[in-house]
Amino acid sequence: MAVAVDWLDAYRDASLDQIIAMYSPDGAIECACGGRRKIIQGAEGISAYWRHRFLQIPALELEELQMDGGAVVVSYRTSSGIVQALLHIADDGLITHCRCGPVTRDFANVSRGVGEDAGHVSPVGETSP
C-alpha cells in the first residue's frame, strides 16, 4: 500500500521523475478517463501521459485505499470527480499495470474485469476486449 500512497503523492506533486521511476520498464497504463479507453506502454508513452495528466487533470485528495487481491485500489478526487486506479505492483515494488477510470453510478469496483477475459465489466462499464 505504501507504493500506492507514494504514487498518489507523486501525482499530486506533479513529480514526473518520481512517478516514472515507479513503473516497471514494461509497465502499462490503461486509462478510461475522459470517456475513451487508452492503453499507454513504455517509458516514453508513460512520460507523455503523465505530463499531460499533471496539467489537465491534477489529483487532489485521497478518498480511499484498499487491497484487492494482489493489487491496490486507490480512489482519489480530481477537479473532474472521483477516479479509481487499480495498481498491480510487482515484488520489486514497481507498478506493472495501472487501470484507471472515473467513478460512475454503475462503477461498483474498479478491479472487476481487470486482467479477465471478454464478458467482464471494466472500470468504466465497458466490456473488456
PDB file of N, CA and C in Angstrom, residues 13 22 52 56 68 78 83 99 125:
ATOM      1  N   ASP A  13       2.006  15.991  -6.505  1.00  0.00           N
ATOM      2  CA  ASP A  13       3.146  16.909  -6.573  1.00  0.00           C
ATOM      3  C   ASP A  13       3.592  17.185  -8.008  1.00  0.00           C
ATOM      4  N   MET A  22       8.440   4.866 -10.776  1.00  0.00           N
ATOM      5  CA  MET A  22       7.614   3.894 -10.076  1.00  0.00           C
ATOM      6  C   MET A  22       7.101   2.783 -10.978  1.00  0.00           C
ATOM      7  N   HIS A  52       0.853  15.241 -19.600  1.00  0.00           N
ATOM      8  CA  HIS A  52      -0.489  15.725 -19.947  1.00  0.00           C
ATOM      9  C   HIS A  52      -1.413  15.664 -18.722  1.00  0.00           C
ATOM     10  N   GLN A  56      -3.695  18.639 -17.166  1.00  0.00           N
ATOM     11  CA  GLN A  56      -5.121  18.613 -17.464  1.00  0.00           C
ATOM     12  C   GLN A  56      -6.005  18.129 -16.319  1.00  0.00           C
ATOM     13  N   ASP A  68      -7.039  -5.329  -3.133  1.00  0.00           N
ATOM     14  CA  ASP A  68      -7.940  -6.175  -3.911  1.00  0.00           C
ATOM     15  C   ASP A  68      -7.098  -7.315  -4.462  1.00  0.00           C
ATOM     16  N   THR A  78     -10.350  14.391  -8.260  1.00  0.00           N
ATOM     17  CA  THR A  78      -9.768  15.334  -9.218  1.00  0.00           C
ATOM     18  C   THR A  78     -10.777  16.460  -9.411  1.00  0.00           C
ATOM     19  N   VAL A  83     -11.858   9.416  -9.187  1.00  0.00           N
ATOM     20  CA  VAL A  83     -11.244   8.442 -10.080  1.00  0.00           C
ATOM     21  C   VAL A  83     -10.757   7.281  -9.226  1.00  0.00           C
ATOM     22  N   ARG A  99      -4.741   0.550 -14.085  1.00  0.00           N
ATOM     23  CA  ARG A  99      -6.011   0.702 -14.802  1.00  0.00           C
ATOM     24  C   ARG A  99      -6.812   1.748 -14.053  1.00  0.00           C
ATOM     25  N   GLY A 125     -17.440   0.574 -17.114  1.00  0.00           N
ATOM     26  CA  GLY A 125     -18.652  -0.032 -17.634  1.00  0.00           C
ATOM     27  C   GLY A 125     -18.542  -0.511 -19.064  1.00  0.00           C
TER      28      GLY A 125
END
